[in-house]
Structures are given as C-alpha cells and as structure tokens.
Amino acid sequence: MLPRRGGNTSTTTMTTIPQACFSCLLVFILSLFTWILFIKKSRNIYPPLPPGPRGLPLVGNLLSLDPQLHTYLTTLARTYGPILTLWLGKKLTLVVTSQTLAREILKDHDVIFANRDVPASAAQCTYGYRDVAWSQYGAEWRMLRKVAVREMLSNTTLDSVYSLRRQEIRRTIGYIHSQAGTRVNICEQMFLTILNVITNMMWGGAVTGGDRTSVAAEFRRVIAEMTQLVGTPNISDFYPGLARFDLQGIEKKMKAVVKRLDVIFDGMIDQRSKINGEGGTSAGDGAKQSKDFLEFLLQLKDKGDAKTPLTMIHVKALLMDMVVGGTDTTSNALEFAMAEMMNKPEVMQRVKQELDTAVGRNNKLEESHIPKLPYLYAVMKEALRLHPIVPLLLPHSPSETCIVGGYTIPKGARILINVWAIQRDPSVWENPLEFDPERFMNGRGDFSGKEFEYFPFGSGRRNCAGIAMAERMFMFLLASILHAFDWRLPEGERVDLSEEFGIMLKKKIPLVVIPTPRLSDPTLYDCE
C-alpha cells in the first residue's frame, strides 16, 4: 500500500508543477502587456506635432526651401494649415500663419514663448546674447528692456534729442536739393540720414568733422556685412551638434565684423570718459541732463542695480541694437512706402494736400506738425501691413512643452510667426494686396501688438523695443521729403514692388527717383 501511495503523490506533484508554471507565465505576459499599454499611453499624453511636408533623411525639408521664404511658407500653409511642421536638418521648426494661433502663442502663452531661438551668428554680434533683441527671458532681459524702453527710448528721452533728429533731416533735405533734377537712391539716402541721427543720438558731439564722416562710412559697411551673415543659412543652426566646428566660417566672419564695431564703440566710450574726466558731466552729476544715449548709459552703469548690474558689455550690446535694429529696418520701410505712393499717384497727391494744409509751402516742417497728418500716418501703417520689415518676426522658442491649436509644441522648438501672411489674410482684409491707406483712417492698426490681425512690430513681452523711435523717424523723415520735393520716376521706368527676403525684408530693386523742389523760398532748404 505504501509504495502505491508514494507513487500517487509523485504523480500529483509532477502534474501541479507545469500548471503553476503556466499560471505564472500567464500572469507575467498579462503584466507585460499591461505595462506596454501603459507606457504607450503615457507617451501619447500629448497630441501629435502639426502636419507638414515629408522630409528626407538627415536633411529634412532643407532642400525644398525657397529663397523667398515668407511667400514659400505662406503657400505651404494653404496645404498643411495655419500651423505646420518643418524639419530643417535636426532643427524642429513650427510655422504659424493664423492670427488666432499667434494670439495663443504671444498672449495666452506669452511667458512660455518669451525665449528666443538664437542663430549661432547672433551670439557674436550680441556679445553672447547680452542685448534686448536676442537675450533669453529672465532678470537680465528685464533689466535691459527697462533700460531700453522706459528710460533710453522713452518719449521724454526722445523729446530731449529732437534737435539732433531735426538737424540731420535738414542736412538731408539740403543735400537732396543740391541733387534736384538728378537720380536719387531713396533707400541709400534714408539709411544715411537715419544712421547719422542714431550715431548723433548715441554720442552727440563726440564725433566731429572728418571723424564723423569716416565713422558713418564704416558703420554702413559693417551693418551690410552683419545683416548678410545673420541671414545666411548656417549648418550650425540646422545641426547643433556641429556648431562648434563652424563649418561655413560664419561665426568667425561675424566675430571679425563685430571687432570693427568694437573699435568704434571703444573709441567713443574713451572720448566720453575723457570729456567727463575733464569737467564734463559725470555719473552722479545732476547739474546737467544727459544729452546723448552713451552718456546716459554710462551713468546708469555706474548707478546700476546690484542684483542685475548694467555692465560695459551691456552698454555696447545696446548700442549695437540701436545701430543694427534702427537703420536698415526704418530705411527699408520708408523705401516701400515711397514706392507704393509712386505707384498710386492719387495717394501721393492726397499726402501733399495734407502737408500743404498742415504746414504750407512757405514753412519748414517740424515734428510738431506730425499729429496733423493722419493720412500720412495711415500711409505708414499700410506700408507696414503689406511689407512688414521682419516678415517672420524674430524666432521664439518655448521654455516648456505645451499645446497650441490642438497640437504639441515641444520645448526648444523654433517658432516662426508669418506676420507677412497674417497681414494679407483675405478673410480679414478687403482687397488685401491693394495699397489702400484709407483702411487705417478709422483708428485701426495699433502698433502695441494687441491686434493680432496687424502687428508689424511683434507682440507680447518680446515686441520691438524701438517702436516709439521708429514711428518718429519714419513719420518725420517721410513727411520732410514729401513736403520739400515732388518726385518722379526716370523716363521710361516703372515702379517694381517685388521683395527680397531676409531677416529684414527689403525691395529687390532699389527705388531711384528724381526730386523737384516744391517749397516757395529756396532759403527754406538751408540747414540751420
């Protein structure tokens, strides 16, 4: 009996072991399947990226880009929608072409998108992102923005340097008068005038005589090279892992260009320091108000905030913003406005009638006349609607992953907002391709960026810091040349309004026109 009992126990045990193993295996498989489903679900918490054209391995969509990037992206939006994805090498780029989505980014999620996606070349020309335009959002940027907007470029400060603006504009009027009947390159003259205004505002009478002429010429060369380098497609931006090699040498070239400006900046700073040391206004001397931006900045540097001090590097970076951001932008905008008016004589005629009523042909135009020129103000707004000078704005970058328009926007992506396309949206603007200043005669067109159908200077925390100065220079200079001269095209030529894309939009073919004096007395063209 006992052997039989022992045999039955062994058989039962042998049967139970496979069943137990099978049960354990089944539990393991079910657990693994559940875990895989959980991981897959957790990875899909966020919705997908926006749609976009299929790219090639390694290069993505790089090879399909068109040099006229603003119009190319507008065309893509018709196929892929108001927010689309491009892979430029390894760089994820999202393009927004909708006022609704622009509002989400620049207003609803303003803080998240307050950072910049900075081109490698910009690191050199901003002294390591130490300026207002390209620095990352934080305490340093807030300090620089406060210095630029609330103090350096405030209406009070701009009022205090009005005489400098008037002096340079009248010199330009006198020069154009000497060229009456000959061909004048409008953008070239506007650029030189604005450059002289800005350098005069930056360091006033510190540069005189031949030095002033040579400094202006050097600035023109340097700014042209700098804007070209910033706008050049750079492998370092598309493949960040290769940035340290600077394969195209763009950063090396930019560094050399910036050194040339450094020489000018250092020379002006040394001159001002010597003037102050020899009895001029010094930091802390309240007896005399600063007469130019350099002295103003040096005073702020010496009285700076202990937590976020203004350093000499910041001073030079702010001067760089003034020179680069204030010259090409305004001169290009003025050229577009003049070209559009030359193309529509009825608009030009109405502007002249307004000037004759507000100023008269027997007076010199002053900045105080500008508020009496609402139609010319509408001309400026309409020119900036059709030809926003920074057509894709400066690129934003989210500090954290978020959702916009039902799509995932990953942290660190490059965000381009196609303001050029938004301001030509036929669902918002009647006859959007027509130059019609009348559309702004009803108070429409707020430069503050509150209206997301029209925001040529950007919106939110990172909108343009120089709006007040740009407005003044544009209006005063445009009003002055239209008040002082009649303009006509050379015989047999027509206005070409085609654009050339860059980080700053410009006319593809320069506007060359012939001036004829229209004021009643030749002495009104004399410089004071």
PDB file of N, CA, C and O in Angstrom, residues 457-505:
ATOM      1  N   PHE A 457       5.311  95.070 -35.520  1.00  0.00           N
ATOM      2  CA  PHE A 457       6.420  95.172 -34.565  1.00  0.00           C
ATOM      3  C   PHE A 457       6.407  94.032 -33.555  1.00  0.00           C
ATOM      4  O   PHE A 457       7.077  94.099 -32.532  1.00  0.00           O
ATOM      5  N   GLY A 458       5.639  92.976 -33.840  1.00  0.00           N
ATOM      6  CA  GLY A 458       5.548  91.876 -32.904  1.00  0.00           C
ATOM      7  C   GLY A 458       4.525  92.154 -31.821  1.00  0.00           C
ATOM      8  O   GLY A 458       3.779  93.133 -31.872  1.00  0.00           O
ATOM      9  N   SER A 459       4.502  91.269 -30.802  1.00  0.00           N
ATOM     10  CA  SER A 459       3.514  91.394 -29.735  1.00  0.00           C
ATOM     11  C   SER A 459       4.058  90.737 -28.476  1.00  0.00           C
ATOM     12  O   SER A 459       4.998  89.946 -28.520  1.00  0.00           O
ATOM     13  N   GLY A 460       3.428  91.074 -27.354  1.00  0.00           N
ATOM     14  CA  GLY A 460       3.814  90.450 -26.098  1.00  0.00           C
ATOM     15  C   GLY A 460       5.101  91.024 -25.535  1.00  0.00           C
ATOM     16  O   GLY A 460       5.564  92.097 -25.910  1.00  0.00           O
ATOM     17  N   ARG A 461       5.695  90.279 -24.622  1.00  0.00           N
ATOM     18  CA  ARG A 461       6.911  90.727 -23.953  1.00  0.00           C
ATOM     19  C   ARG A 461       8.056  91.015 -24.923  1.00  0.00           C
ATOM     20  O   ARG A 461       8.879  91.892 -24.685  1.00  0.00           O
ATOM     21  N   ARG A 462       8.123  90.264 -26.024  1.00  0.00           N
ATOM     22  CA  ARG A 462       9.271  90.397 -26.913  1.00  0.00           C
ATOM     23  C   ARG A 462       8.971  91.240 -28.153  1.00  0.00           C
ATOM     24  O   ARG A 462       9.633  91.085 -29.183  1.00  0.00           O
ATOM     25  N   ASN A 463       7.995  92.148 -28.050  1.00  0.00           N
ATOM     26  CA  ASN A 463       7.774  93.029 -29.195  1.00  0.00           C
ATOM     27  C   ASN A 463       8.940  94.008 -29.324  1.00  0.00           C
ATOM     28  O   ASN A 463       9.786  94.116 -28.436  1.00  0.00           O
ATOM     29  N   CYS A 464       8.981  94.737 -30.430  1.00  0.00           N
ATOM     30  CA  CYS A 464      10.109  95.622 -30.712  1.00  0.00           C
ATOM     31  C   CYS A 464      10.254  96.681 -29.632  1.00  0.00           C
ATOM     32  O   CYS A 464       9.285  97.359 -29.272  1.00  0.00           O
ATOM     33  N   ALA A 465      11.483  96.843 -29.122  1.00  0.00           N
ATOM     34  CA  ALA A 465      11.729  97.832 -28.073  1.00  0.00           C
ATOM     35  C   ALA A 465      11.803  99.251 -28.620  1.00  0.00           C
ATOM     36  O   ALA A 465      11.687 100.213 -27.871  1.00  0.00           O
ATOM     37  N   GLY A 466      11.989  99.387 -29.942  1.00  0.00           N
ATOM     38  CA  GLY A 466      12.188 100.711 -30.522  1.00  0.00           C
ATOM     39  C   GLY A 466      11.007 101.254 -31.285  1.00  0.00           C
ATOM     40  O   GLY A 466      11.186 102.078 -32.200  1.00  0.00           O
ATOM     41  N   ILE A 467       9.777 100.846 -30.935  1.00  0.00           N
ATOM     42  CA  ILE A 467       8.593 101.283 -31.681  1.00  0.00           C
ATOM     43  C   ILE A 467       8.469 102.804 -31.676  1.00  0.00           C
ATOM     44  O   ILE A 467       8.235 103.427 -32.714  1.00  0.00           O
ATOM     45  N   ALA A 468       8.623 103.420 -30.510  1.00  0.00           N
ATOM     46  CA  ALA A 468       8.449 104.878 -30.410  1.00  0.00           C
ATOM     47  C   ALA A 468       9.438 105.617 -31.302  1.00  0.00           C
ATOM     48  O   ALA A 468       9.073 106.567 -32.005  1.00  0.00           O
ATOM     49  N   MET A 469      10.684 105.161 -31.305  1.00  0.00           N
ATOM     50  CA  MET A 469      11.693 105.822 -32.133  1.00  0.00           C
ATOM     51  C   MET A 469      11.443 105.574 -33.615  1.00  0.00           C
ATOM     52  O   MET A 469      11.577 106.476 -34.447  1.00  0.00           O
ATOM     53  N   ALA A 470      11.068 104.339 -33.959  1.00  0.00           N
ATOM     54  CA  ALA A 470      10.802 104.015 -35.365  1.00  0.00           C
ATOM     55  C   ALA A 470       9.654 104.859 -35.907  1.00  0.00           C
ATOM     56  O   ALA A 470       9.721 105.377 -37.026  1.00  0.00           O
ATOM     57  N   GLU A 471       8.593 104.996 -35.113  1.00  0.00           N
ATOM     58  CA  GLU A 471       7.453 105.817 -35.519  1.00  0.00           C
ATOM     59  C   GLU A 471       7.874 107.255 -35.805  1.00  0.00           C
ATOM     60  O   GLU A 471       7.520 107.848 -36.824  1.00  0.00           O
ATOM     61  N   ARG A 472       8.643 107.818 -34.881  1.00  0.00           N
ATOM     62  CA  ARG A 472       9.061 109.217 -35.030  1.00  0.00           C
ATOM     63  C   ARG A 472       9.948 109.407 -36.257  1.00  0.00           C
ATOM     64  O   ARG A 472       9.759 110.359 -37.030  1.00  0.00           O
ATOM     65  N   MET A 473      10.933 108.529 -36.415  1.00  0.00           N
ATOM     66  CA  MET A 473      11.861 108.682 -37.536  1.00  0.00           C
ATOM     67  C   MET A 473      11.142 108.505 -38.865  1.00  0.00           C
ATOM     68  O   MET A 473      11.355 109.251 -39.817  1.00  0.00           O
ATOM     69  N   PHE A 474      10.278 107.479 -38.956  1.00  0.00           N
ATOM     70  CA  PHE A 474       9.554 107.212 -40.197  1.00  0.00           C
ATOM     71  C   PHE A 474       8.715 108.419 -40.585  1.00  0.00           C
ATOM     72  O   PHE A 474       8.802 108.917 -41.717  1.00  0.00           O
ATOM     73  N   MET A 475       7.904 108.893 -39.657  1.00  0.00           N
ATOM     74  CA  MET A 475       6.979 109.970 -39.971  1.00  0.00           C
ATOM     75  C   MET A 475       7.695 111.291 -40.257  1.00  0.00           C
ATOM     76  O   MET A 475       7.373 111.988 -41.228  1.00  0.00           O
ATOM     77  N   PHE A 476       8.682 111.646 -39.450  1.00  0.00           N
ATOM     78  CA  PHE A 476       9.373 112.921 -39.620  1.00  0.00           C
ATOM     79  C   PHE A 476      10.159 112.943 -40.925  1.00  0.00           C
ATOM     80  O   PHE A 476      10.130 113.929 -41.680  1.00  0.00           O
ATOM     81  N   LEU A 477      10.832 111.849 -41.228  1.00  0.00           N
ATOM     82  CA  LEU A 477      11.653 111.805 -42.443  1.00  0.00           C
ATOM     83  C   LEU A 477      10.787 111.729 -43.696  1.00  0.00           C
ATOM     84  O   LEU A 477      11.021 112.451 -44.672  1.00  0.00           O
ATOM     85  N   LEU A 478       9.755 110.880 -43.691  1.00  0.00           N
ATOM     86  CA  LEU A 478       8.882 110.770 -44.858  1.00  0.00           C
ATOM     87  C   LEU A 478       8.129 112.080 -45.111  1.00  0.00           C
ATOM     88  O   LEU A 478       8.050 112.555 -46.252  1.00  0.00           O
ATOM     89  N   ALA A 479       7.600 112.680 -44.054  1.00  0.00           N
ATOM     90  CA  ALA A 479       6.895 113.949 -44.206  1.00  0.00           C
ATOM     91  C   ALA A 479       7.824 115.028 -44.752  1.00  0.00           C
ATOM     92  O   ALA A 479       7.421 115.846 -45.595  1.00  0.00           O
ATOM     93  N   SER A 480       9.073 115.025 -44.298  1.00  0.00           N
ATOM     94  CA  SER A 480      10.032 116.059 -44.722  1.00  0.00           C
ATOM     95  C   SER A 480      10.348 115.976 -46.204  1.00  0.00           C
ATOM     96  O   SER A 480      10.342 116.998 -46.909  1.00  0.00           O
ATOM     97  N   ILE A 481      10.607 114.772 -46.717  1.00  0.00           N
ATOM     98  CA  ILE A 481      10.987 114.677 -48.132  1.00  0.00           C
ATOM     99  C   ILE A 481       9.779 114.871 -49.051  1.00  0.00           C
ATOM    100  O   ILE A 481       9.934 115.331 -50.185  1.00  0.00           O
ATOM    101  N   LEU A 482       8.581 114.540 -48.555  1.00  0.00           N
ATOM    102  CA  LEU A 482       7.378 114.765 -49.377  1.00  0.00           C
ATOM    103  C   LEU A 482       6.949 116.229 -49.345  1.00  0.00           C
ATOM    104  O   LEU A 482       6.404 116.745 -50.323  1.00  0.00           O
ATOM    105  N   HIS A 483       7.189 116.886 -48.227  1.00  0.00           N
ATOM    106  CA  HIS A 483       6.862 118.311 -48.121  1.00  0.00           C
ATOM    107  C   HIS A 483       7.805 119.160 -48.970  1.00  0.00           C
ATOM    108  O   HIS A 483       7.381 120.135 -49.610  1.00  0.00           O
ATOM    109  N   ALA A 484       9.073 118.786 -49.004  1.00  0.00           N
ATOM    110  CA  ALA A 484      10.092 119.611 -49.654  1.00  0.00           C
ATOM    111  C   ALA A 484      10.205 119.379 -51.156  1.00  0.00           C
ATOM    112  O   ALA A 484      10.663 120.267 -51.887  1.00  0.00           O
ATOM    113  N   PHE A 485       9.771 118.185 -51.646  1.00  0.00           N
ATOM    114  CA  PHE A 485      10.025 117.852 -53.047  1.00  0.00           C
ATOM    115  C   PHE A 485       8.828 117.148 -53.687  1.00  0.00           C
ATOM    116  O   PHE A 485       8.085 116.421 -53.025  1.00  0.00           O
ATOM    117  N   ASP A 486       8.684 117.372 -54.980  1.00  0.00           N
ATOM    118  CA  ASP A 486       7.901 116.496 -55.838  1.00  0.00           C
ATOM    119  C   ASP A 486       8.853 115.419 -56.347  1.00  0.00           C
ATOM    120  O   ASP A 486      10.047 115.662 -56.542  1.00  0.00           O
ATOM    121  N   TRP A 487       8.310 114.216 -56.588  1.00  0.00           N
ATOM    122  CA  TRP A 487       9.158 113.095 -57.019  1.00  0.00           C
ATOM    123  C   TRP A 487       8.576 112.461 -58.279  1.00  0.00           C
ATOM    124  O   TRP A 487       7.373 112.301 -58.393  1.00  0.00           O
ATOM    125  N   ARG A 488       9.451 112.096 -59.186  1.00  0.00           N
ATOM    126  CA  ARG A 488       9.020 111.385 -60.394  1.00  0.00           C
ATOM    127  C   ARG A 488      10.034 110.305 -60.741  1.00  0.00           C
ATOM    128  O   ARG A 488      11.210 110.364 -60.345  1.00  0.00           O
ATOM    129  N   LEU A 489       9.549 109.307 -61.494  1.00  0.00           N
ATOM    130  CA  LEU A 489      10.421 108.225 -61.950  1.00  0.00           C
ATOM    131  C   LEU A 489      11.228 108.684 -63.156  1.00  0.00           C
ATOM    132  O   LEU A 489      10.772 109.534 -63.930  1.00  0.00           O
ATOM    133  N   PRO A 490      12.426 108.147 -63.345  1.00  0.00           N
ATOM    134  CA  PRO A 490      13.166 108.428 -64.572  1.00  0.00           C
ATOM    135  C   PRO A 490      12.353 108.010 -65.798  1.00  0.00           C
ATOM    136  O   PRO A 490      11.524 107.098 -65.728  1.00  0.00           O
ATOM    137  N   GLU A 491      12.580 108.680 -66.893  1.00  0.00           N
ATOM    138  CA  GLU A 491      11.835 108.450 -68.122  1.00  0.00           C
ATOM    139  C   GLU A 491      11.862 106.980 -68.518  1.00  0.00           C
ATOM    140  O   GLU A 491      12.911 106.340 -68.574  1.00  0.00           O
ATOM    141  N   GLY A 492      10.653 106.433 -68.790  1.00  0.00           N
ATOM    142  CA  GLY A 492      10.547 105.057 -69.279  1.00  0.00           C
ATOM    143  C   GLY A 492      10.610 103.991 -68.204  1.00  0.00           C
ATOM    144  O   GLY A 492      10.521 102.799 -68.515  1.00  0.00           O
ATOM    145  N   GLU A 493      10.749 104.366 -66.924  1.00  0.00           N
ATOM    146  CA  GLU A 493      10.851 103.376 -65.851  1.00  0.00           C
ATOM    147  C   GLU A 493       9.531 103.257 -65.095  1.00  0.00           C
ATOM    148  O   GLU A 493       8.738 104.197 -65.045  1.00  0.00           O
ATOM    149  N   ARG A 494       9.318 102.070 -64.515  1.00  0.00           N
ATOM    150  CA  ARG A 494       8.112 101.814 -63.729  1.00  0.00           C
ATOM    151  C   ARG A 494       8.528 101.328 -62.342  1.00  0.00           C
ATOM    152  O   ARG A 494       9.635 100.827 -62.138  1.00  0.00           O
ATOM    153  N   VAL A 495       7.618 101.476 -61.396  1.00  0.00           N
ATOM    154  CA  VAL A 495       7.899 101.038 -60.025  1.00  0.00           C
ATOM    155  C   VAL A 495       7.848  99.513 -59.951  1.00  0.00           C
ATOM    156  O   VAL A 495       6.891  98.894 -60.423  1.00  0.00           O
ATOM    157  N   ASP A 496       8.872  98.934 -59.373  1.00  0.00           N
ATOM    158  CA  ASP A 496       8.895  97.493 -59.121  1.00  0.00           C
ATOM    159  C   ASP A 496       8.745  97.283 -57.622  1.00  0.00           C
ATOM    160  O   ASP A 496       9.557  97.755 -56.833  1.00  0.00           O
ATOM    161  N   LEU A 497       7.695  96.578 -57.216  1.00  0.00           N
ATOM    162  CA  LEU A 497       7.403  96.391 -55.800  1.00  0.00           C
ATOM    163  C   LEU A 497       7.832  95.015 -55.276  1.00  0.00           C
ATOM    164  O   LEU A 497       7.473  94.644 -54.153  1.00  0.00           O
ATOM    165  N   SER A 498       8.591  94.274 -56.056  1.00  0.00           N
ATOM    166  CA  SER A 498       8.997  92.934 -55.621  1.00  0.00           C
ATOM    167  C   SER A 498       9.915  93.022 -54.406  1.00  0.00           C
ATOM    168  O   SER A 498      10.686  93.962 -54.245  1.00  0.00           O
ATOM    169  N   GLU A 499       9.795  91.993 -53.548  1.00  0.00           N
ATOM    170  CA  GLU A 499      10.522  91.957 -52.281  1.00  0.00           C
ATOM    171  C   GLU A 499      11.676  90.961 -52.341  1.00  0.00           C
ATOM    172  O   GLU A 499      11.642  89.999 -53.104  1.00  0.00           O
ATOM    173  N   GLU A 500      12.647  91.188 -51.482  1.00  0.00           N
ATOM    174  CA  GLU A 500      13.749  90.235 -51.309  1.00  0.00           C
ATOM    175  C   GLU A 500      13.775  89.822 -49.855  1.00  0.00           C
ATOM    176  O   GLU A 500      13.967  90.647 -48.957  1.00  0.00           O
ATOM    177  N   PHE A 501      13.594  88.514 -49.610  1.00  0.00           N
ATOM    178  CA  PHE A 501      13.506  88.027 -48.237  1.00  0.00           C
ATOM    179  C   PHE A 501      14.865  88.033 -47.545  1.00  0.00           C
ATOM    180  O   PHE A 501      15.893  87.760 -48.141  1.00  0.00           O
ATOM    181  N   GLY A 502      14.828  88.350 -46.295  1.00  0.00           N
ATOM    182  CA  GLY A 502      15.972  88.238 -45.394  1.00  0.00           C
ATOM    183  C   GLY A 502      15.442  88.373 -43.988  1.00  0.00           C
ATOM    184  O   GLY A 502      14.237  88.509 -43.775  1.00  0.00           O
ATOM    185  N   ILE A 503      16.320  88.340 -43.005  1.00  0.00           N
ATOM    186  CA  ILE A 503      15.835  88.574 -41.653  1.00  0.00           C
ATOM    187  C   ILE A 503      15.138  89.924 -41.594  1.00  0.00           C
ATOM    188  O   ILE A 503      14.230  90.154 -40.798  1.00  0.00           O
ATOM    189  N   MET A 504      15.563  90.843 -42.510  1.00  0.00           N
ATOM    190  CA  MET A 504      14.866  92.112 -42.740  1.00  0.00           C
ATOM    191  C   MET A 504      14.437  92.155 -44.203  1.00  0.00           C
ATOM    192  O   MET A 504      15.264  91.968 -45.098  1.00  0.00           O
ATOM    193  N   LEU A 505      13.167  92.399 -44.446  1.00  0.00           N
ATOM    194  CA  LEU A 505      12.633  92.455 -45.803  1.00  0.00           C
ATOM    195  C   LEU A 505      13.084  93.742 -46.487  1.00  0.00           C
ATOM    196  O   LEU A 505      13.107  94.804 -45.859  1.00  0.00           O
TER     197      LEU A 505
END
